[in-house]
Every structure is written in C-alpha cells, then in structure tokens.
C-alpha cells in the first residue's frame, strides 16, 4: 500500500508540473463485487477498496465539439484496487477518460459522468496449481473500463474542492486467456479535487443539434487479435474478422450503421475437435467459420467515435456461446477515409476477443 501511495504521489507531482488550466482529483472507493456468475460466489465475499487518481484538462474553447457536449474535460486516470481476497489479488490500471457535465457548466455544484477505458495489471491471475479458484481473471494484463457519477464541488476552499458518488469498474482479459468470467466492482467513492488555475467561465452553450443531409458512406474493415476458447489451457489462436458496412451521419453527434461480419476465428477448429472428442462424433472442423449481420450507432466526438453494435450470427453451423453478439469500442479517425478501431466482441455479455482493426471509408 505504501508503494502504491508513493506511485500516485509521484504521478500527481508530474501532472501538476506538466500542465496548466487543469485539475487533479484523488478518490478513495469501497464497495462490492457483482455476482454475475455462480462460479464467482466463493471468491467475492470480501469488499474491495482502492484509490483513483485523475488529471483533468479543462475545455472551455467555444468549438462545436465542446459546445455540443457541454465543454467536457479530457484526462488520464491511474487506479489501484485491492480485492481483499488472496485469489483475486490486486489490480493496477491506467485509463484515458472524459468528464461529461450533466448540469450547467458554470454552476457551483456539478454532477459529472466520467467514462474511461484503459489497461490493467493483475497480481494474481488464475493458475491451475497455485491459484485454481480465480475463475474471474485468467491473465495478468487486462482490458478495463469504468463509469463514475459524482457530485462535484470545486473552489470550496480556495482551489480545493470535494467530490463523492458511485463508481463501476470492469476488468476482462477479453478471452485472451481462459478463464475469463471478468469481474465488476460497484463502489462508493469520496475524494478531493484541486484546480491548478483560477476559475474559468465557459462560453454560453449552443444546444441545438441540426440534422444533416449527409450521403450514405461505405466501409471496409479488417480486424484481428488472439483469443482462447472456453476450454482452459486450449491455447491462444489468431482470429480475423472482415466487415463491410454502410453508415449515415444524422447530425454532429450520431451516425447509424449496418453491415455484415465474416468471422474467421481459428480457435474454433480446436474447440470443435475437443467437443467432437467429448461427444464421440466425427472429427469434422469444416464448419468453423461464422457470418453475422449487425446494426449500430457511432457517437461522434471530434476525431474519434464510440461504437455500439448488436449483431446476429446468420451462419454459424457450430454454435459457440450465443447467436446474438455485441461490439463496443472506439474509432480513431485519421482523415476522411482512413480510421482505426479498438473494440471488444461479446457473445451475449461474455467476451470473445479484443479486436484491433484498420478500416477505409469510401
């Protein structure tokens, strides 16, 4: 714990000296692990606790993006969570985040929604000999995200303020290694914030969002990564996904999309072989490929967007998990044609793989 506090203190010093027109925030949280699978029950009876350190860059320039989203803060977060359980261990994480103001941007009392995505390091993942009870986390490196809703008061005592609220943290290794039930912490948090500059008034917000008469555009996307089947120890294999989609921008915020995915997940070959050996059926892996159709939405945020998609496997001769699948992720726009995706493909709330994608918009 002393080592953790030292790291957080050092990070805060670096951030304080590196930026102006910004703030730092330190929160303590304490809560419960959500039981989303019966297999987790034996190891989630303790109450996790931790520290969340955030640096927030103020955004008061009168741009279309800032005005549309009520002048959000952008920043980075560092967290330490102790599950207070030997099987689960501890997690150190780093995130990029946005703070969205749900009330008047210039009000004294604020309600903030923080959305963050990043990577974590777990000190005690599953090991069939040394740690066989940890069915939640199968690898040391994790994908992580958190949502936080906070009451936030700044400049309460000079540049010092207070904040408190509720926090949801998710960890998953995205089926990079089994087991991968994932783990979710629901916690209460309380903390302090400190502004590095005098209070700055945001411009008057233009809240109207005009409809756009945008043409339909077409996309081709190649995604890849590595994952493992539900069978622990079956090995990691590469997967490839080829996607074609059409989208239409409705306004500055929203783009709707629809398309098809061709899933070439090579772990399916080994999974089918294993199931055939269990069921004593012919060793036929010819039908390991899958095809899906999907609809979705892009939340446009200047040079990147947030992806939400729901799909259905219309061709899946060998069923794996669920016919319904979801995709959540981020899209970075390099120019009007080229973009990159980082997304998580999920089979009805169970992760299948973390996808790294490159796409072209026609």
Coordinates of N, CA, C and O in Angstrom, one line a residue, residues 122-295:
X122 N -3.0 -7.4 -13.2 CA -3.5 -8.1 -12.0 C -2.3 -8.9 -11.4 O -1.5 -9.6 -12.2
X123 N -2.2 -8.9 -10.1 CA -1.1 -9.5 -9.4 C -1.3 -11.0 -9.2 O -0.3 -11.7 -8.9
X124 N -2.5 -11.5 -9.4 CA -2.7 -12.9 -9.0 C -3.8 -13.6 -9.9 O -4.9 -13.9 -9.5
X125 N -3.4 -13.8 -11.2 CA -4.4 -14.4 -12.1 C -4.5 -15.9 -11.9 O -3.8 -16.5 -11.1
X126 N -5.5 -16.5 -12.6 CA -5.7 -18.0 -12.5 C -4.4 -18.8 -12.8 O -3.7 -18.5 -13.7
X127 N -4.2 -19.8 -11.9 CA -3.1 -20.8 -12.2 C -3.7 -22.1 -11.7 O -4.1 -22.2 -10.5
X128 N -3.6 -23.1 -12.5 CA -4.3 -24.4 -12.2 C -3.6 -25.1 -11.0 O -4.3 -25.9 -10.3
X129 N -2.4 -24.7 -10.6 CA -1.7 -25.2 -9.5 C -1.7 -24.3 -8.3 O -2.1 -24.6 -7.2
X130 N -1.2 -23.0 -8.5 CA -1.0 -22.1 -7.4 C -2.3 -21.2 -7.1 O -2.4 -20.8 -6.0
X131 N -3.2 -21.0 -8.1 CA -4.4 -20.2 -7.8 C -5.6 -20.7 -8.6 O -6.1 -20.0 -9.5
X132 N -6.0 -21.9 -8.3 CA -7.1 -22.5 -9.1 C -8.5 -21.9 -8.9 O -9.4 -22.3 -9.6
X133 N -8.7 -21.1 -7.8 CA -10.0 -20.6 -7.5 C -10.4 -19.3 -8.3 O -11.5 -18.9 -8.3
X134 N -9.4 -18.6 -8.9 CA -9.6 -17.4 -9.6 C -10.2 -17.6 -11.0 O -9.5 -17.6 -12.0
X135 N -11.5 -17.9 -11.1 CA -12.2 -18.1 -12.4 C -12.6 -16.8 -13.0 O -13.1 -16.8 -14.1
X136 N -12.3 -15.7 -12.4 CA -12.7 -14.4 -12.9 C -11.6 -13.8 -13.9 O -12.0 -13.3 -15.0
X137 N -10.3 -14.0 -13.6 CA -9.3 -13.4 -14.3 C -8.2 -14.4 -14.7 O -7.6 -15.1 -13.8
X138 N -8.0 -14.6 -16.0 CA -7.1 -15.6 -16.5 C -5.7 -15.2 -16.9 O -4.8 -16.0 -17.2
X139 N -5.5 -13.8 -16.9 CA -4.1 -13.3 -17.3 C -3.8 -12.1 -16.5 O -4.6 -11.5 -15.9
X140 N -2.5 -11.8 -16.5 CA -2.0 -10.6 -15.7 C -2.5 -9.3 -16.4 O -2.8 -8.3 -15.7
X141 N -2.5 -9.2 -17.7 CA -2.9 -8.0 -18.4 C -4.4 -8.0 -18.8 O -4.9 -9.0 -19.3
X142 N -5.0 -6.9 -18.5 CA -6.5 -6.9 -18.6 C -6.9 -5.6 -19.4 O -6.2 -4.6 -19.4
X143 N -8.1 -5.7 -20.1 CA -8.8 -4.5 -20.5 C -9.6 -4.1 -19.4 O -10.2 -4.9 -18.6
X144 N -9.8 -2.8 -19.2 CA -10.6 -2.2 -18.1 C -11.3 -1.0 -18.5 O -10.9 -0.2 -19.4
X145 N -12.4 -0.8 -17.9 CA -13.2 0.4 -18.1 C -13.9 0.8 -16.8 O -14.2 -0.1 -16.0
X146 N -14.2 2.1 -16.7 CA -15.1 2.5 -15.5 C -16.0 3.6 -15.9 O -15.8 4.4 -16.8
X147 N -17.1 3.6 -15.2 CA -18.1 4.7 -15.2 C -18.2 5.2 -13.8 O -18.3 4.5 -12.8
X148 N -18.3 6.6 -13.7 CA -18.4 7.2 -12.4 C -19.4 8.4 -12.5 O -19.3 9.2 -13.4
X149 N -20.3 8.4 -11.6 CA -21.3 9.5 -11.5 C -21.0 10.2 -10.1 O -21.1 9.6 -9.1
X150 N -20.6 11.5 -10.2 CA -20.2 12.2 -9.0 C -20.9 13.5 -8.8 O -21.1 14.3 -9.8
X151 N -21.2 13.8 -7.5 CA -21.4 15.2 -7.2 C -20.1 15.9 -7.0 O -19.1 15.3 -6.4
X152 N -19.9 17.1 -7.6 CA -18.6 17.6 -7.7 C -18.6 19.1 -7.3 O -19.4 19.9 -7.9
X153 N -17.9 19.5 -6.3 CA -17.8 20.9 -5.9 C -16.4 21.4 -6.0 O -15.5 20.9 -5.2
X154 N -16.1 22.4 -6.8 CA -14.8 23.0 -6.9 C -14.7 24.3 -6.2 O -15.7 24.9 -5.8
X155 N -13.4 24.7 -5.9 CA -13.2 26.0 -5.3 C -14.0 26.2 -4.0 O -14.5 27.3 -3.7
X156 N -14.0 25.2 -3.2 CA -14.7 25.3 -1.9 C -13.9 26.0 -0.9 O -14.4 26.8 -0.1
X157 N -12.6 25.7 -0.9 CA -11.6 26.3 0.0 C -10.4 26.7 -0.9 O -9.6 25.9 -1.1
X158 N -10.5 28.0 -1.4 CA -9.5 28.4 -2.4 C -9.6 27.5 -3.6 O -10.7 27.5 -4.2
X159 N -8.6 26.8 -4.0 CA -8.7 25.9 -5.2 C -9.0 24.5 -4.8 O -8.9 23.6 -5.7
X160 N -9.3 24.2 -3.6 CA -9.6 22.9 -3.1 C -11.1 22.6 -3.1 O -11.9 23.5 -2.7
X161 N -11.5 21.4 -3.6 CA -12.9 21.1 -3.6 C -13.1 19.6 -3.1 O -12.2 18.9 -2.8
X162 N -14.4 19.2 -3.1 CA -14.8 17.9 -2.7 C -15.7 17.2 -3.8 O -16.3 17.9 -4.6
X163 N -15.7 15.9 -3.8 CA -16.5 15.1 -4.7 C -16.9 13.8 -4.1 O -16.1 13.3 -3.2
X164 N -18.0 13.3 -4.4 CA -18.4 12.0 -3.9 C -19.5 11.4 -4.9 O -20.2 12.1 -5.6
X165 N -19.5 10.1 -4.9 CA -20.5 9.5 -5.8 C -20.4 8.0 -5.9 O -20.0 7.3 -4.9
X166 N -20.8 7.4 -7.0 CA -20.8 6.0 -7.2 C -19.9 5.6 -8.4 O -19.8 6.3 -9.4
X167 N -19.3 4.4 -8.4 CA -18.3 4.0 -9.3 C -18.5 2.6 -9.7 O -18.7 1.7 -8.9
X168 N -18.4 2.3 -11.0 CA -18.5 0.9 -11.5 C -17.2 0.6 -12.3 O -16.9 1.3 -13.3
X169 N -16.4 -0.4 -11.9 CA -15.2 -0.7 -12.6 C -15.3 -2.1 -13.2 O -15.7 -3.1 -12.5
X170 N -14.9 -2.3 -14.4 CA -14.9 -3.6 -15.1 C -13.5 -4.0 -15.5 O -12.8 -3.2 -16.1
X171 N -13.2 -5.3 -15.3 CA -12.0 -5.9 -15.8 C -12.3 -7.1 -16.6 O -13.1 -8.0 -16.2
X172 N -11.5 -7.3 -17.7 CA -11.7 -8.5 -18.5 C -10.4 -8.7 -19.3 O -9.8 -7.7 -19.7
X173 N -10.0 -10.0 -19.5 CA -8.9 -10.2 -20.4 C -9.3 -10.5 -21.8 O -8.5 -11.0 -22.7
X174 N -10.6 -10.3 -22.1 CA -11.2 -10.4 -23.5 C -10.9 -11.7 -24.1 O -10.7 -11.8 -25.3
X175 N -11.0 -12.8 -23.3 CA -10.8 -14.2 -23.8 C -9.4 -14.4 -24.4 O -9.2 -15.3 -25.1
X176 N -8.4 -13.5 -24.0 CA -7.1 -13.7 -24.5 C -6.5 -14.9 -23.8 O -5.7 -15.6 -24.4
X177 N -7.0 -15.2 -22.6 CA -6.6 -16.4 -22.0 C -7.7 -16.9 -21.0 O -8.3 -16.0 -20.3
X178 N -8.1 -18.1 -21.1 CA -9.2 -18.6 -20.2 C -8.6 -18.9 -18.8 O -7.4 -19.2 -18.7
X179 N -9.4 -18.8 -17.7 CA -10.8 -18.4 -17.7 C -11.0 -16.9 -17.9 O -10.0 -16.2 -17.6
X180 N -12.2 -16.5 -18.3 CA -12.4 -15.1 -18.5 C -13.9 -14.7 -18.1 O -14.6 -14.3 -19.0
X181 N -14.2 -15.0 -16.9 CA -15.6 -14.5 -16.5 C -15.6 -13.0 -16.3 O -16.7 -12.4 -16.4
X182 N -14.4 -12.4 -16.1 CA -14.4 -10.9 -15.8 C -14.9 -10.6 -14.4 O -15.4 -11.5 -13.7
X183 N -14.7 -9.4 -14.0 CA -15.1 -9.0 -12.7 C -15.5 -7.6 -12.7 O -15.0 -6.7 -13.4
X184 N -16.6 -7.3 -11.9 CA -17.2 -5.9 -11.9 C -17.3 -5.5 -10.4 O -17.8 -6.2 -9.6
X185 N -16.8 -4.3 -10.1 CA -16.8 -3.7 -8.8 C -17.8 -2.5 -8.8 O -17.7 -1.6 -9.6
X186 N -18.8 -2.6 -7.9 CA -19.7 -1.4 -7.7 C -19.3 -0.8 -6.4 O -19.3 -1.5 -5.3
X187 N -18.9 0.5 -6.4 CA -18.4 1.1 -5.2 C -18.9 2.5 -5.0 O -19.3 3.2 -5.9
X188 N -18.8 3.0 -3.7 CA -19.0 4.4 -3.4 C -17.6 5.0 -3.3 O -16.6 4.4 -2.8
X189 N -17.5 6.3 -3.8 CA -16.2 6.9 -3.7 C -16.4 8.3 -3.1 O -17.4 9.0 -3.2
X190 N -15.3 8.8 -2.5 CA -15.3 10.1 -1.9 C -13.8 10.6 -2.1 O -12.9 9.9 -2.0
X191 N -13.7 11.9 -2.3 CA -12.4 12.4 -2.6 C -12.3 13.9 -2.6 O -13.3 14.7 -2.3
X192 N -11.1 14.4 -3.0 CA -10.9 15.9 -3.1 C -10.4 16.2 -4.5 O -9.8 15.3 -5.2
X193 N -10.6 17.4 -4.9 CA -10.1 17.9 -6.2 C -9.3 19.2 -6.0 O -9.7 20.0 -5.0
X194 N -8.4 19.5 -6.8 CA -7.6 20.7 -6.7 C -7.3 21.3 -8.1 O -6.8 20.6 -8.9
X195 N -7.7 22.5 -8.3 CA -7.5 23.2 -9.5 C -6.2 23.9 -9.6 O -5.8 24.5 -8.6
X196 N -5.5 23.8 -10.7 CA -4.2 24.4 -10.9 C -4.3 25.8 -11.4 O -3.3 26.5 -11.5
X197 N -5.5 26.3 -11.7 CA -5.7 27.7 -12.2 C -6.9 28.3 -11.6 O -7.7 27.6 -10.9
X198 N -7.1 29.6 -11.8 CA -8.3 30.3 -11.3 C -9.5 29.8 -12.1 O -9.3 29.3 -13.3
X199 N -10.7 30.0 -11.6 CA -11.9 29.5 -12.2 C -12.1 30.2 -13.6 O -11.9 31.5 -13.7
X200 N -12.4 29.4 -14.6 CA -12.6 30.0 -15.9 C -14.1 29.7 -16.3 O -14.6 28.6 -16.2
X201 N -14.7 30.8 -16.8 CA -16.1 30.7 -17.2 C -16.2 30.1 -18.6 O -15.6 30.6 -19.6
X202 N -17.1 29.1 -18.8 CA -17.3 28.5 -20.1 C -18.2 29.4 -20.9 O -19.1 30.0 -20.4
X203 N -18.1 29.5 -22.3 CA -19.0 30.3 -23.1 C -20.4 29.7 -23.0 O -20.6 28.6 -22.6
X204 N -21.4 30.5 -23.4 CA -22.7 30.1 -23.5 C -22.9 28.9 -24.5 O -22.4 29.0 -25.6
X205 N -23.6 27.9 -24.0 CA -23.7 26.7 -24.8 C -24.8 26.8 -25.9 O -25.9 27.2 -25.6
X206 N -24.4 26.4 -27.1 CA -25.4 26.2 -28.2 C -25.9 24.8 -28.2 O -25.1 23.9 -28.6
X207 N -27.1 24.5 -27.7 CA -27.5 23.1 -27.5 C -28.3 22.6 -28.7 O -28.6 21.4 -28.7
X208 N -28.6 23.4 -29.7 CA -29.3 22.8 -30.8 C -28.4 21.9 -31.7 O -27.3 22.3 -32.0
X209 N -29.0 20.8 -32.1 CA -28.2 19.9 -33.0 C -29.0 19.8 -34.3 O -30.1 19.2 -34.3
X210 N -28.4 20.4 -35.3 CA -29.1 20.4 -36.6 C -28.9 19.1 -37.3 O -27.9 18.5 -37.3
X211 N -30.0 18.7 -38.0 CA -29.9 17.5 -38.8 C -29.0 17.7 -40.0 O -28.9 18.8 -40.5
X212 N -28.4 16.7 -40.5 CA -27.5 16.8 -41.6 C -28.1 15.9 -42.8 O -28.6 14.9 -42.6
X213 N -27.9 16.5 -44.0 CA -28.3 15.7 -45.2 C -27.1 15.1 -45.7 O -26.6 15.5 -46.8
X214 N -26.5 14.2 -45.0 CA -25.3 13.5 -45.4 C -25.5 12.3 -46.3 O -26.5 11.6 -46.1
X215 N -24.6 12.1 -47.2 CA -24.8 10.9 -48.1 C -24.4 9.6 -47.3 O -23.7 9.6 -46.3
X216 N -24.9 8.5 -47.8 CA -24.5 7.2 -47.2 C -23.1 6.9 -47.7 O -22.7 7.0 -48.8
X217 N -22.3 6.5 -46.7 CA -20.9 6.1 -47.0 C -20.7 4.6 -46.7 O -21.5 4.0 -46.0
X218 N -19.6 4.0 -47.3 CA -19.4 2.6 -47.2 C -18.0 2.4 -46.6 O -17.1 3.1 -46.8
X219 N -17.9 1.3 -45.8 CA -16.7 1.0 -45.0 C -16.3 -0.5 -45.2 O -17.1 -1.4 -45.3
X220 N -15.0 -0.6 -45.3 CA -14.4 -2.0 -45.3 C -13.4 -2.0 -44.2 O -12.5 -1.1 -44.0
X221 N -13.5 -3.0 -43.3 CA -12.7 -3.1 -42.1 C -12.1 -4.5 -41.9 O -12.8 -5.5 -42.1
X222 N -10.8 -4.5 -41.5 CA -10.1 -5.7 -41.2 C -9.7 -5.7 -39.7 O -9.1 -4.7 -39.3
X223 N -10.2 -6.7 -39.0 CA -9.9 -6.8 -37.5 C -9.1 -8.1 -37.2 O -9.4 -9.1 -37.9
X224 N -8.3 -8.0 -36.2 CA -7.5 -9.2 -35.8 C -7.2 -9.2 -34.3 O -7.4 -8.1 -33.7
X225 N -6.7 -10.3 -33.8 CA -6.3 -10.4 -32.4 C -6.0 -11.8 -32.1 O -5.9 -12.7 -33.0
X226 N -5.9 -12.1 -30.8 CA -5.7 -13.5 -30.4 C -6.7 -13.8 -29.2 O -6.9 -12.9 -28.4
X227 N -7.2 -15.0 -29.2 CA -8.0 -15.4 -28.1 C -8.0 -16.9 -27.8 O -7.4 -17.7 -28.6
X228 N -8.6 -17.3 -26.8 CA -8.7 -18.7 -26.4 C -10.1 -19.1 -26.2 O -11.0 -18.3 -25.8
X229 N -10.5 -20.3 -26.4 CA -11.9 -20.8 -26.2 C -12.2 -20.9 -24.7 O -11.4 -20.6 -23.9
X230 N -13.4 -21.3 -24.5 CA -13.8 -21.5 -23.1 C -13.0 -22.6 -22.3 O -13.1 -22.7 -21.1
X231 N -12.4 -23.5 -23.1 CA -11.7 -24.6 -22.5 C -10.3 -24.1 -22.0 O -9.4 -23.7 -22.8
X232 N -10.1 -24.1 -20.7 CA -8.9 -23.6 -20.1 C -7.7 -24.4 -20.5 O -7.7 -25.6 -20.5
X233 N -6.6 -23.7 -21.0 CA -5.4 -24.4 -21.4 C -5.4 -24.8 -22.8 O -4.5 -25.5 -23.3
X234 N -6.5 -24.5 -23.6 CA -6.6 -24.9 -25.0 C -5.7 -24.2 -25.9 O -5.5 -24.5 -27.1
X235 N -5.1 -23.1 -25.5 CA -4.2 -22.3 -26.3 C -4.7 -21.1 -27.0 O -5.9 -21.1 -27.3
X236 N -3.9 -20.1 -27.2 CA -4.3 -18.9 -27.9 C -4.1 -19.0 -29.4 O -3.0 -19.5 -29.9
X237 N -5.1 -18.6 -30.2 CA -5.0 -18.6 -31.6 C -5.4 -17.3 -32.2 O -6.2 -16.6 -31.7
X238 N -4.9 -17.0 -33.4 CA -5.3 -15.7 -34.0 C -6.7 -15.8 -34.6 O -7.2 -16.9 -35.0
X239 N -7.4 -14.6 -34.6 CA -8.7 -14.6 -35.3 C -8.6 -13.4 -36.3 O -7.9 -12.4 -36.1
X240 N -9.5 -13.5 -37.3 CA -9.6 -12.5 -38.3 C -11.0 -12.2 -38.6 O -11.8 -13.1 -38.7
X241 N -11.4 -10.9 -38.7 CA -12.8 -10.5 -39.0 C -12.8 -9.5 -40.1 O -12.0 -8.5 -40.1
X242 N -13.5 -9.8 -41.1 CA -13.7 -8.9 -42.3 C -15.1 -8.3 -42.2 O -16.1 -9.1 -42.2
X243 N -15.2 -7.0 -42.2 CA -16.5 -6.4 -42.1 C -16.7 -5.4 -43.2 O -15.8 -4.7 -43.7
X244 N -18.0 -5.3 -43.7 CA -18.4 -4.4 -44.6 C -19.7 -3.7 -44.1 O -20.6 -4.4 -43.5
X245 N -19.7 -2.4 -44.2 CA -20.9 -1.7 -43.6 C -21.2 -0.4 -44.4 O -20.4 0.1 -45.1
X246 N -22.4 0.1 -44.2 CA -22.9 1.4 -44.7 C -23.3 2.2 -43.5 O -23.9 1.7 -42.6
X247 N -23.0 3.5 -43.6 CA -23.4 4.4 -42.5 C -23.9 5.7 -43.0 O -23.6 6.1 -44.1
X248 N -24.7 6.4 -42.2 CA -25.3 7.7 -42.5 C -25.2 8.5 -41.3 O -25.7 8.2 -40.2
X249 N -24.6 9.7 -41.4 CA -24.5 10.7 -40.3 C -25.8 11.5 -40.2 O -26.2 12.1 -41.2
X250 N -26.4 11.4 -39.1 CA -27.7 12.1 -38.8 C -27.5 13.5 -38.4 O -28.2 14.4 -38.8
X251 N -26.5 13.7 -37.5 CA -26.1 15.1 -37.0 C -24.7 15.0 -36.5 O -24.0 14.0 -36.7
X252 N -24.3 16.1 -35.8 CA -22.9 16.2 -35.4 C -22.6 15.0 -34.4 O -21.5 14.5 -34.4
X253 N -23.6 14.6 -33.6 CA -23.4 13.5 -32.6 C -23.5 12.1 -33.2 O -22.7 11.3 -32.8
X254 N -24.5 11.9 -34.0 CA -24.9 10.5 -34.2 C -24.7 10.0 -35.7 O -25.1 10.8 -36.6
X255 N -24.2 8.8 -35.8 CA -24.2 8.1 -37.1 C -24.7 6.7 -36.9 O -24.4 6.1 -35.9
X256 N -25.6 6.3 -37.8 CA -26.2 5.0 -37.7 C -25.5 4.1 -38.8 O -25.1 4.6 -39.8
X257 N -25.4 2.8 -38.5 CA -24.6 2.0 -39.4 C -25.2 0.6 -39.4 O -25.9 0.2 -38.4
X258 N -25.0 -0.1 -40.5 CA -25.5 -1.5 -40.6 C -24.5 -2.2 -41.5 O -23.9 -1.6 -42.4
X259 N -24.3 -3.5 -41.3 CA -23.4 -4.3 -42.1 C -23.3 -5.7 -41.8 O -24.2 -6.3 -41.2
X260 N -22.2 -6.3 -42.3 CA -22.0 -7.8 -42.1 C -20.6 -8.0 -41.7 O -19.7 -7.3 -42.0
X261 N -20.4 -9.1 -40.9 CA -19.1 -9.5 -40.4 C -18.9 -11.0 -40.8 O -19.8 -11.8 -40.8
X262 N -17.6 -11.2 -41.3 CA -17.2 -12.6 -41.6 C -16.2 -12.9 -40.5 O -15.1 -12.3 -40.4
X263 N -16.5 -13.9 -39.7 CA -15.6 -14.3 -38.5 C -14.8 -15.5 -38.9 O -15.3 -16.6 -39.2
X264 N -13.5 -15.3 -38.9 CA -12.5 -16.4 -39.1 C -11.7 -16.6 -37.8 O -10.5 -16.2 -37.8
X265 N -12.3 -17.2 -36.8 CA -11.6 -17.4 -35.5 C -11.1 -18.8 -35.5 O -11.8 -19.8 -35.3
X266 N -9.7 -18.9 -35.6 CA -9.1 -20.2 -35.7 C -9.2 -21.1 -34.5 O -9.0 -22.3 -34.5
X267 N -9.5 -20.4 -33.3 CA -9.6 -21.3 -32.1 C -10.8 -22.2 -32.2 O -10.9 -23.2 -31.5
X268 N -11.8 -21.8 -33.1 CA -13.0 -22.7 -33.3 C -12.6 -24.1 -33.8 O -13.3 -25.0 -33.4
X269 N -11.6 -24.2 -34.6 CA -11.2 -25.5 -35.1 C -10.8 -26.4 -33.9 O -11.3 -27.6 -33.8
X270 N -10.0 -25.9 -33.0 CA -9.6 -26.7 -31.8 C -10.8 -27.0 -30.9 O -10.9 -28.1 -30.3
X271 N -11.7 -26.0 -30.7 CA -12.8 -26.1 -29.9 C -13.8 -27.2 -30.4 O -14.3 -28.1 -29.7
X272 N -13.9 -27.2 -31.8 CA -14.8 -28.3 -32.4 C -14.2 -29.6 -32.2 O -14.9 -30.6 -31.9
X273 N -12.9 -29.7 -32.4 CA -12.2 -31.0 -32.2 C -12.4 -31.5 -30.8 O -12.6 -32.7 -30.6
X274 N -12.3 -30.6 -29.8 CA -12.4 -31.0 -28.4 C -13.9 -31.5 -28.2 O -14.1 -32.6 -27.5
X275 N -14.8 -30.8 -28.6 CA -16.2 -31.2 -28.4 C -16.5 -32.5 -29.1 O -17.3 -33.3 -28.6
X276 N -15.9 -32.7 -30.3 CA -16.2 -33.9 -31.0 C -15.6 -35.1 -30.3 O -16.2 -36.2 -30.2
X277 N -14.4 -34.9 -29.6 CA -13.8 -36.0 -28.8 C -14.7 -36.3 -27.6 O -14.8 -37.5 -27.2
X278 N -15.3 -35.3 -27.0 CA -16.1 -35.5 -25.8 C -17.4 -36.2 -26.2 O -17.9 -37.1 -25.5
X279 N -18.0 -35.8 -27.3 CA -19.3 -36.3 -27.8 C -19.1 -37.6 -28.6 O -20.1 -38.2 -29.1
X280 N -17.8 -37.9 -28.9 CA -17.5 -39.1 -29.7 C -18.2 -39.0 -31.1 O -18.9 -40.0 -31.6
X281 N -18.1 -37.9 -31.7 CA -18.6 -37.6 -33.0 C -17.4 -37.5 -34.0 O -16.3 -37.2 -33.6
X282 N -17.7 -37.6 -35.3 CA -16.6 -37.5 -36.3 C -15.8 -36.2 -36.2 O -16.4 -35.1 -35.9
X283 N -14.5 -36.2 -36.4 CA -13.7 -35.0 -36.2 C -13.7 -34.2 -37.4 O -12.8 -34.1 -38.3
X284 N -14.8 -33.4 -37.6 CA -15.1 -32.6 -38.8 C -15.1 -31.1 -38.3 O -15.9 -30.7 -37.5
X285 N -14.1 -30.4 -38.8 CA -14.0 -28.9 -38.5 C -14.3 -28.0 -39.6 O -13.9 -26.9 -39.7
X286 N -15.0 -28.5 -40.6 CA -15.2 -27.8 -41.9 C -16.1 -26.5 -41.6 O -16.0 -25.5 -42.3
X287 N -16.9 -26.6 -40.6 CA -17.9 -25.5 -40.4 C -17.5 -24.6 -39.2 O -18.3 -24.2 -38.4
X288 N -16.3 -24.2 -39.2 CA -15.8 -23.3 -38.1 C -16.0 -21.9 -38.3 O -15.9 -21.0 -37.4
X289 N -16.3 -21.5 -39.5 CA -16.5 -20.1 -39.9 C -17.9 -19.6 -39.5 O -18.8 -20.4 -39.4
X290 N -18.0 -18.3 -39.3 CA -19.3 -17.7 -39.0 C -19.5 -16.4 -39.7 O -18.6 -15.7 -40.0
X291 N -20.8 -16.1 -40.0 CA -21.1 -14.8 -40.6 C -22.2 -14.2 -39.8 O -23.2 -14.8 -39.4
X292 N -22.1 -12.9 -39.6 CA -23.1 -12.1 -38.8 C -23.6 -10.9 -39.6 O -22.9 -10.3 -40.4
X293 N -24.7 -10.4 -39.2 CA -25.2 -9.1 -39.7 C -25.4 -8.2 -38.4 O -25.8 -8.8 -37.3
X294 N -25.3 -6.9 -38.5 CA -25.4 -6.1 -37.4 C -25.9 -4.7 -37.7 O -25.9 -4.3 -38.9
X295 N -26.5 -4.1 -36.7 CA -26.8 -2.6 -36.8 C -26.1 -2.0 -35.6 O -25.8 -2.6 -34.6

